[in-house]
Backbone as numpy.savetxt, mean C-alpha at the origin, in Angstrom:
# Nx Ny Nz CAx CAy CAz Cx Cy Cz
-0.64 -11.72 -7.11 -1.76 -10.86 -7.05 -0.34 -9.83 -6.93
-1.11 -8.67 -7.78 -0.57 -7.36 -7.65 -0.97 -6.17 -7.17
-0.59 -5.81 -6.16 -1.47 -4.80 -5.39 -0.77 -3.76 -5.21
-1.57 -3.01 -5.96 -0.76 -1.50 -5.75 -1.54 -0.16 -4.72
-0.57 0.63 -4.04 -0.86 1.03 -2.98 -1.17 3.09 -3.62
-2.39 3.69 -4.13 -2.44 4.66 -4.84 -3.28 5.77 -3.77
-3.04 6.77 -4.23 -3.55 8.01 -3.58 -2.83 8.79 -3.72
-3.67 10.29 -5.13 -2.76 11.37 -5.52 -2.46 12.06 -4.23
-2.92 12.69 -3.19 -2.69 12.79 -2.03 -2.00 12.67 -1.24
-0.33 12.92 -1.13 0.53 12.59 -0.48 0.52 12.21 1.13
1.48 11.66 1.64 1.45 11.63 3.25 0.21 10.92 3.75
-0.24 10.03 3.07 -1.24 9.34 3.65 -0.56 7.68 4.14
0.62 7.62 3.59 0.89 6.15 4.20 1.33 4.94 3.59
1.68 5.50 1.80 1.64 4.51 0.74 2.85 3.36 1.03
4.05 4.17 1.28 5.41 3.79 1.23 5.23 2.60 2.65
5.00 3.27 3.59 4.83 2.41 5.12 3.82 1.26 4.89
2.69 1.30 4.38 1.64 0.22 4.37 2.34 -0.53 3.20
2.83 -0.30 1.44 3.22 -0.93 1.02 4.62 -2.09 1.24
5.44 -1.31 2.09 6.42 -2.47 2.67 5.98 -3.30 3.82
5.49 -2.57 4.45 4.76 -3.87 5.56 4.06 -4.78 5.32
3.00 -4.57 4.11 2.64 -5.60 3.29 3.35 -6.36 2.89
4.65 -5.99 1.84 5.16 -7.39 1.60 5.80 -8.03 2.55
6.74 -6.97 3.74 7.43 -8.03 4.82 6.08 -8.53 5.30
5.27 -8.90 5.48 3.95 -9.90 6.24 3.76 -11.09 5.37
3.61 -10.72 3.95 3.57 -11.74 3.05 4.71 -12.63 3.03
6.12 -12.09 3.16 7.17 -12.65 3.13 7.62 -13.61 4.53
7.15 -12.90 5.71 6.69 -14.05 7.01 5.99 -15.35 6.60
5.23 -14.55 5.86 4.15 -16.41 5.36 4.65 -17.13 4.44
6.19 -16.87 3.95 6.63 -18.06 3.32 6.42 -17.93 1.94
5.65 -16.08 1.31 4.79 -15.98 -0.06 6.62 -15.36 -0.69
6.99 -15.10 -1.75 7.96 -14.29 -2.56 7.20 -13.52 -3.02
8.09 -12.55 -2.52 7.22 -10.45 -3.13 8.18 -9.86 -3.99
7.89 -9.13 -4.10 8.75 -8.06 -4.93 8.17 -7.12 -4.86
8.60 -5.84 -4.27 8.15 -4.61 -4.24 8.54 -3.51 -4.82
7.50 -3.02 -5.63 8.23 -1.75 -6.64 7.90 -0.78 -6.17
9.21 0.38 -6.39 8.69 1.62 -5.85 8.80 2.50 -7.55
7.36 2.90 -7.47 6.91 3.94 -8.80 7.03 4.97 -8.35
7.61 5.35 -6.84 7.60 7.11 -6.74 8.91 7.77 -7.17
8.96 8.65 -7.98 10.23 9.42 -7.99 11.27 9.57 -7.02
10.52 10.06 -5.96 11.33 9.77 -4.61 11.68 8.82 -3.81
11.61 7.69 -4.24 12.44 6.63 -4.25 12.39 5.96 -2.73
11.40 6.95 -1.70 11.25 6.20 -0.05 11.85 4.65 -0.23
11.00 4.06 -1.09 11.06 2.04 -1.03 12.52 1.94 -0.84
12.95 2.64 -1.84 14.33 2.44 -1.93 15.22 2.48 -1.40
14.99 3.92 -0.64 15.30 4.40 0.26 15.81 3.37 1.56
14.34 3.15 2.13 14.60 1.74 3.13 15.35 0.96 2.73
14.96 0.50 1.50 15.91 -0.99 1.61 17.22 -0.91 1.85
17.87 0.59 1.28 19.44 0.86 1.32 19.67 1.28 3.06
18.32 1.45 3.33 19.15 2.00 5.14 19.19 0.73 5.77
18.58 -0.40 5.06 18.29 -1.85 5.82 19.75 -2.51 5.32
20.58 -1.97 4.97 21.75 -2.91 3.76 22.94 -1.89 4.97
22.68 -0.90 5.14 23.40 0.21 5.95 23.47 -0.68 7.41
22.61 -0.87 7.91 22.00 -1.52 9.41 22.50 -2.77 9.23
23.00 -3.73 8.37 23.73 -4.88 8.30 22.27 -6.02 8.85
21.02 -5.53 7.93 20.06 -6.58 8.54 19.64 -7.39 6.87
19.27 -8.73 7.24 19.15 -9.36 5.94 18.04 -8.93 5.23
17.84 -9.05 3.52 16.87 -8.70 2.49 16.05 -9.76 2.77
14.48 -8.79 2.96 13.77 -9.91 3.09 12.53 -10.12 1.96
12.83 -8.73 1.09 11.97 -8.74 -0.41 13.25 -7.98 -1.28
12.63 -8.19 -2.46 13.61 -7.54 -3.51 12.58 -5.97 -4.05
13.44 -4.92 -3.81 13.10 -3.60 -4.24 13.48 -3.23 -5.42
12.67 -2.54 -6.43 12.96 -2.35 -7.43 12.41 -1.11 -7.58
13.17 -0.17 -8.56 12.69 1.28 -8.94 11.96 1.02 -10.39
10.86 1.32 -10.43 10.40 1.55 -11.97 9.40 2.66 -11.86
9.76 4.09 -11.65 9.06 5.06 -11.89 8.80 5.93 -12.84
7.99 4.52 -13.95 8.15 5.06 -15.44 6.41 4.78 -15.89
5.98 5.28 -16.67 4.69 4.76 -17.53 4.87 3.52 -18.17
5.46 2.76 -17.97 5.58 1.41 -18.70 5.49 0.42 -17.88
5.11 0.70 -16.28 4.71 -0.42 -15.72 3.96 -1.28 -15.51
2.94 -0.70 -16.19 1.85 -2.35 -16.39 2.10 -2.96 -17.48
3.61 -2.86 -18.44 3.73 -3.75 -19.13 5.07 -4.77 -18.11
5.73 -3.96 -17.26 6.96 -4.51 -16.98 6.45 -5.45 -15.34
5.63 -4.96 -14.51 5.15 -5.32 -13.47 4.37 -6.94 -13.86
3.86 -7.07 -14.64 3.46 -8.74 -14.93 4.41 -9.30 -15.37
5.63 -9.00 -15.72 6.72 -9.50 -16.00 7.36 -9.68 -14.92
7.33 -9.22 -13.64 8.30 -9.50 -12.64 7.54 -10.57 -12.20
5.74 -10.22 -12.27 4.97 -11.07 -10.89 5.34 -12.75 -11.47
5.57 -12.76 -12.67 5.59 -14.10 -13.00 7.01 -15.05 -12.28
7.73 -14.29 -11.48 8.89 -14.98 -10.91 8.30 -15.21 -9.18
7.43 -14.09 -8.99 6.94 -14.55 -7.71 5.67 -14.51 -7.33
5.38 -14.84 -6.24 3.93 -14.87 -5.39 2.99 -13.80 -5.59
3.80 -12.49 -4.97 2.79 -11.18 -5.36 4.18 -10.61 -5.64
3.24 -9.23 -6.07 3.93 -7.69 -6.53 3.59 -6.61 -5.87
3.78 -5.89 -4.83 3.33 -4.99 -4.51 3.71 -2.80 -4.66
2.93 -2.70 -5.09 3.65 -1.09 -5.79 3.21 -0.22 -5.11
4.30 0.33 -4.59 4.26 2.01 -4.24 4.52 2.67 -4.84
2.93 3.58 -4.83 2.26 4.30 -5.93 2.87 5.61 -5.72
2.89 6.29 -6.83 3.23 8.09 -7.06 2.15 8.97 -6.78
2.39 9.79 -5.83 1.37 11.26 -5.98 1.70 11.92 -7.03
0.24 12.70 -7.20 0.38 13.41 -8.37 0.73 13.03 -9.64
1.24 12.10 -10.42 1.81 12.20 -11.46 0.53 11.12 -12.27
-0.05 11.70 -13.47 -0.81 10.87 -14.23 -0.66 9.82 -15.06
0.80 9.60 -15.72 1.29 8.86 -16.37 1.93 7.78 -15.36
2.52 8.20 -14.50 2.33 7.03 -13.79 1.46 5.76 -13.14
0.39 7.09 -12.79 -0.51 6.28 -11.63 -1.34 5.64 -12.73
-1.61 5.87 -13.88 -2.71 5.15 -15.05 -1.79 4.21 -14.96
-0.49 3.79 -15.55 0.26 2.64 -15.60 0.08 1.74 -14.36
0.26 1.80 -13.25 0.10 1.67 -12.57 -1.35 0.82 -12.00
-2.34 1.20 -12.02 -3.86 1.28 -12.15 -3.77 0.13 -12.97
-3.25 0.44 -14.08 -3.50 -0.88 -15.41 -2.63 -2.12 -14.98
-1.44 -1.90 -14.32 -0.52 -3.39 -13.95 -1.53 -4.03 -12.38
-2.46 -3.38 -11.92 -2.75 -4.19 -10.68 -4.04 -4.85 -11.23
-3.83 -6.51 -9.75 -5.25 -6.50 -9.72 -6.60 -5.88 -8.72
-5.58 -5.20 -7.70 -6.07 -4.62 -6.69 -5.48 -3.29 -6.30
-6.24 -2.24 -6.41 -5.66 -0.94 -5.90 -6.20 -0.45 -4.55
-5.28 -0.45 -3.71 -5.75 -0.03 -2.00 -5.18 1.81 -1.98
-6.32 2.52 -1.99 -6.42 3.89 -1.47 -6.35 3.83 -0.32
-5.06 3.90 0.44 -4.87 4.74 1.83 -5.80 6.04 2.06
-6.28 6.09 3.18 -6.84 7.63 3.70 -6.55 7.77 5.35
-6.39 8.82 5.75 -6.54 9.29 7.19 -7.68 9.78 6.88
-7.88 9.61 8.69 -9.19 10.22 8.58 -9.35 11.62 8.86
-10.24 12.18 8.02 -10.43 13.75 7.74 -11.50 13.66 7.32
-12.49 14.98 6.96 -13.54 14.82 6.34 -13.32 14.46 4.81
-14.46 13.99 4.30 -14.83 12.58 3.53 -13.83 13.72 2.31
-14.60 14.73 1.78 -14.34 15.21 0.29 -12.80 16.09 0.74
-11.89 15.66 1.70 -10.67 16.12 1.67 -10.06 15.19 1.30
-9.82 13.53 1.35 -9.00 12.83 1.08 -9.41 11.99 -0.23
-10.61 11.69 -0.42 -11.45 10.61 -1.35 -11.48 11.71 -2.59
-10.58 11.45 -2.99 -10.23 12.35 -4.38 -11.22 12.11 -5.77
-12.40 12.91 -6.22 -12.74 12.50 -7.22 -11.75 12.41 -8.09
-10.81 12.82 -8.15 -9.61 12.57 -9.35 -8.82 10.78 -9.56
-9.28 10.76 -8.01 -8.52 8.94 -7.57 -9.20 7.85 -8.17
-10.52 8.38 -7.85 -11.77 7.63 -8.46 -12.12 7.49 -9.88
-12.09 8.31 -10.66 -12.33 9.01 -11.84 -11.03 8.07 -12.54
-9.91 7.88 -11.99 -8.86 7.17 -12.78 -9.00 6.02 -12.38
-9.73 5.23 -11.50 -10.18 3.95 -11.12 -10.83 3.60 -11.98
-12.13 4.22 -12.38 -12.90 4.18 -13.50 -12.32 4.14 -15.03
-11.84 4.98 -15.16 -11.08 5.16 -16.48 -10.05 3.92 -16.68
-9.49 2.80 -15.45 -8.86 1.93 -16.08 -9.66 0.73 -15.97
-10.66 1.08 -15.36 -11.76 -0.48 -15.39 -12.34 -0.34 -16.89
-12.09 0.50 -17.92 -12.30 0.48 -18.98 -11.90 -0.30 -19.75
-10.57 -0.66 -19.47 -9.22 -1.74 -19.76 -9.29 -2.82 -18.97
-9.38 -2.68 -17.99 -9.23 -3.55 -16.82 -10.53 -4.19 -15.97
-11.71 -4.55 -16.70 -12.73 -4.27 -15.74 -12.87 -5.39 -14.64
-12.03 -5.93 -14.48 -12.11 -6.75 -13.18 -10.76 -5.84 -12.07
-10.26 -5.11 -12.20 -10.08 -4.40 -11.38 -10.82 -3.91 -10.00
-10.13 -4.66 -9.08 -10.93 -4.35 -7.68 -10.18 -3.13 -7.00
-10.95 -2.06 -6.19 -10.15 -1.10 -5.28 -11.16 -1.39 -4.42
-9.91 -0.46 -2.78 -10.32 -0.66 -1.72 -9.91 0.85 -1.28
-10.50 1.38 -0.27 -10.06 2.03 0.82 -9.37 1.61 1.79
-8.47 1.93 2.42 -8.18 1.87 3.72 -7.59 2.80 4.46
-8.07 2.56 5.92 -8.36 3.81 6.69 -6.73 3.54 7.38
-6.06 4.18 7.36 -4.62 4.76 8.00 -4.09 5.72 9.14
-3.32 5.46 9.94 -2.96 6.47 10.83 -4.26 6.97 11.97
-4.89 5.90 12.09 -6.30 6.29 13.27 -5.63 6.34 14.60
-6.29 7.81 15.05 -6.14 7.80 16.98 -6.89 6.98 17.40
-6.44 6.16 18.60 -7.08 5.66 19.48 -8.90 6.37 19.29
-9.61 5.33 19.38 -10.89 5.87 19.73 -11.33 7.31 19.18
-11.03 7.86 18.32 -11.46 9.13 17.68 -12.43 9.23 17.13
-13.33 10.14 17.47 -14.57 10.47 16.64 -14.53 10.79 14.93
-13.38 11.06 14.72 -13.21 11.64 13.12 -13.02 10.54 12.44
-12.04 9.33 13.37 -11.52 7.98 12.72 -13.13 7.10 12.23
-14.13 7.19 13.76 -15.46 6.42 13.41 -16.21 6.88 12.24
-16.39 8.21 12.54 -17.13 9.20 11.29 -16.41 8.91 10.37
-15.80 8.64 9.37 -14.88 8.16 8.25 -15.34 7.16 8.08
-15.08 6.19 8.51 -15.63 4.65 8.64 -16.56 4.79 8.44
-17.73 5.58 9.09 -19.37 5.34 8.61 -19.28 6.01 7.24
-18.78 7.11 7.18 -19.07 7.53 5.60 -18.73 6.84 4.46
-17.63 5.81 4.69 -17.53 4.55 3.62 -18.03 3.14 3.82
-18.87 3.05 4.76 -19.57 1.84 4.94 -20.24 1.40 4.07
-20.55 1.98 2.80 -21.48 1.77 1.51 -21.11 2.50 0.56
-19.50 3.11 0.79 -19.39 3.62 -0.52 -18.87 2.61 -1.38
-18.34 3.20 -2.69 -17.76 2.10 -3.66 -16.79 3.19 -4.02
-14.70 2.71 -4.00 -14.96 1.30 -3.88 -14.91 0.88 -1.84
-15.37 -0.15 -1.36 -15.43 -0.66 -0.18 -14.48 -0.06 0.62
-14.58 -0.08 1.87 -13.68 0.14 3.02 -12.75 -1.12 3.23
-12.25 -1.81 3.76 -11.30 -2.78 4.26 -11.50 -2.63 5.56
-11.98 -3.58 6.15 -12.73 -3.82 7.72 -10.99 -3.57 8.65
-10.20 -3.66 8.19 -8.52 -3.70 8.93 -8.35 -2.35 8.81
-8.08 -1.82 10.31 -7.95 -0.28 10.25 -6.18 -0.07 10.89
-5.28 0.91 10.28 -4.12 1.00 10.50 -3.88 2.22 11.84
-3.12 1.93 13.01 -3.37 3.32 13.82 -2.13 4.02 13.96
-2.38 4.88 14.42 -1.21 6.25 14.24 -0.10 6.13 15.53
0.90 5.15 14.96 1.48 4.48 16.06 3.55 4.67 15.65
3.81 5.24 16.84 5.31 5.63 16.84 6.22 4.07 15.98
5.61 3.27 16.25 6.89 1.57 15.90 6.88 1.74 14.16
5.77 2.69 13.25 5.97 2.98 12.40 7.01 4.10 11.91
7.10 4.97 12.58 8.60 6.01 11.95 9.69 5.28 12.82
9.71 4.59 13.84 10.86 3.77 14.26 11.74 3.03 13.40
10.38 2.21 12.71 10.88 1.26 11.64 11.58 2.00 10.52
10.75 2.61 10.11 10.87 3.87 9.03 13.15 4.26 9.10
12.75 4.78 9.93 14.53 5.26 10.36 15.48 4.19 10.03
15.02 3.09 10.46 15.87 1.99 10.75 16.31 1.22 9.79
15.00 1.32 8.92 15.49 0.31 7.70 14.67 -1.17 8.28
14.00 -0.89 9.15 13.39 -2.20 9.88 11.74 -2.15 9.52
10.98 -3.47 9.88 9.60 -3.38 9.97 9.06 -3.59 11.44
7.84 -3.32 11.57 7.21 -3.02 12.89 7.37 -4.48 13.69
7.44 -5.94 12.90 7.24 -7.16 13.63 8.86 -7.29 13.77
9.93 -6.78 13.40 11.41 -6.98 13.71 11.41 -5.99 15.24
10.76 -4.70 15.49 10.99 -4.13 16.90 9.92 -4.50 17.97
9.07 -4.98 17.39 7.88 -5.61 18.50 6.97 -7.06 18.09
7.33 -7.77 17.61 6.31 -8.91 17.44 5.11 -8.92 17.56
5.16 -8.87 19.02 4.11 -9.08 19.45 2.84 -7.79 19.73
3.29 -6.82 19.12 2.71 -5.04 19.47 1.87 -4.91 18.65
0.54 -4.29 18.91 -0.40 -3.56 18.14 -0.06 -3.45 16.80
0.88 -2.92 16.11 1.28 -2.51 14.82 1.60 -4.03 14.18
2.33 -4.69 15.01 2.55 -5.95 14.16 1.16 -7.08 13.96
0.35 -6.79 14.74 -1.17 -7.48 14.66 -1.92 -6.99 13.51
-1.48 -5.68 13.47 -2.38 -5.00 12.32 -2.17 -5.34 11.16
-0.54 -5.34 11.03 -0.26 -5.40 9.89 -0.61 -7.15 9.49
-0.24 -7.76 10.58 -0.99 -9.23 9.88 -2.63 -9.24 9.61
-2.98 -8.44 10.18 -4.43 -8.49 10.04 -4.92 -8.55 8.19
-4.18 -6.82 7.86 -4.29 -6.41 6.94 -3.66 -7.14 5.81
-2.91 -7.99 5.97 -2.42 -9.05 5.03 -3.23 -10.18 4.80
-3.78 -10.84 5.80 -4.58 -11.52 5.66 -6.08 -11.22 4.78
-6.24 -9.85 5.22 -7.49 -9.17 4.67 -7.46 -9.21 2.93
-6.54 -8.80 2.89 -5.74 -8.28 1.43 -5.62 -9.83 0.55
-5.27 -10.90 1.19 -4.50 -11.93 1.02 -5.56 -12.92 0.54
-6.92 -12.55 0.99 -8.26 -13.03 0.51 -8.77 -12.60 -0.70
-8.38 -11.39 -1.06 -9.18 -10.83 -2.24 -8.60 -10.81 -3.49
-7.10 -12.06 -3.31 -6.59 -12.52 -4.25 -7.45 -13.32 -5.59
-7.47 -13.04 -7.15 -8.24 -13.42 -8.00 -8.02 -15.30 -8.09
């Protein structure tokens, strides 16, 4: 399965989520390649930091920030079980290419008024891609949720009957994710039994069930 984390809005946690999903699947014994399709190269930076820290490679990270992604990603997918795409913000050509490459698009969203982050342009691009890929599935993912905050609950309620639907798993606003990013690690390497590791494991299971 090829899963792309996409949102035209920056700062919603695409890189963190992509890296952790790839790591969670690797822990399950799956062969995974992560494609860094963001010209900023944050996933590649994380991978390089991991090397500097002397940590073992968990999965391959490949930089493909170009609009031929829809042709190259399926080629990479032939040699692994899953491909995860860390998508670009606000680069229309790259975004369209990632949409055409993916089996599932996950749109990370942070708790905020609905019209602040559920971009009409992003949803339009999903529908445009479905003209060529009618089987393309999409899901919202609520990320960086504060514990029991009213706005997180209201955002989830707003999306309850929305299309694309909302994944059941929610990802919290946790220091563990920032600590992991700075050291080239993943949260389960910092605290295997912690809440961040548990919610990432739940996300990997839920997304895995959407495999074609």
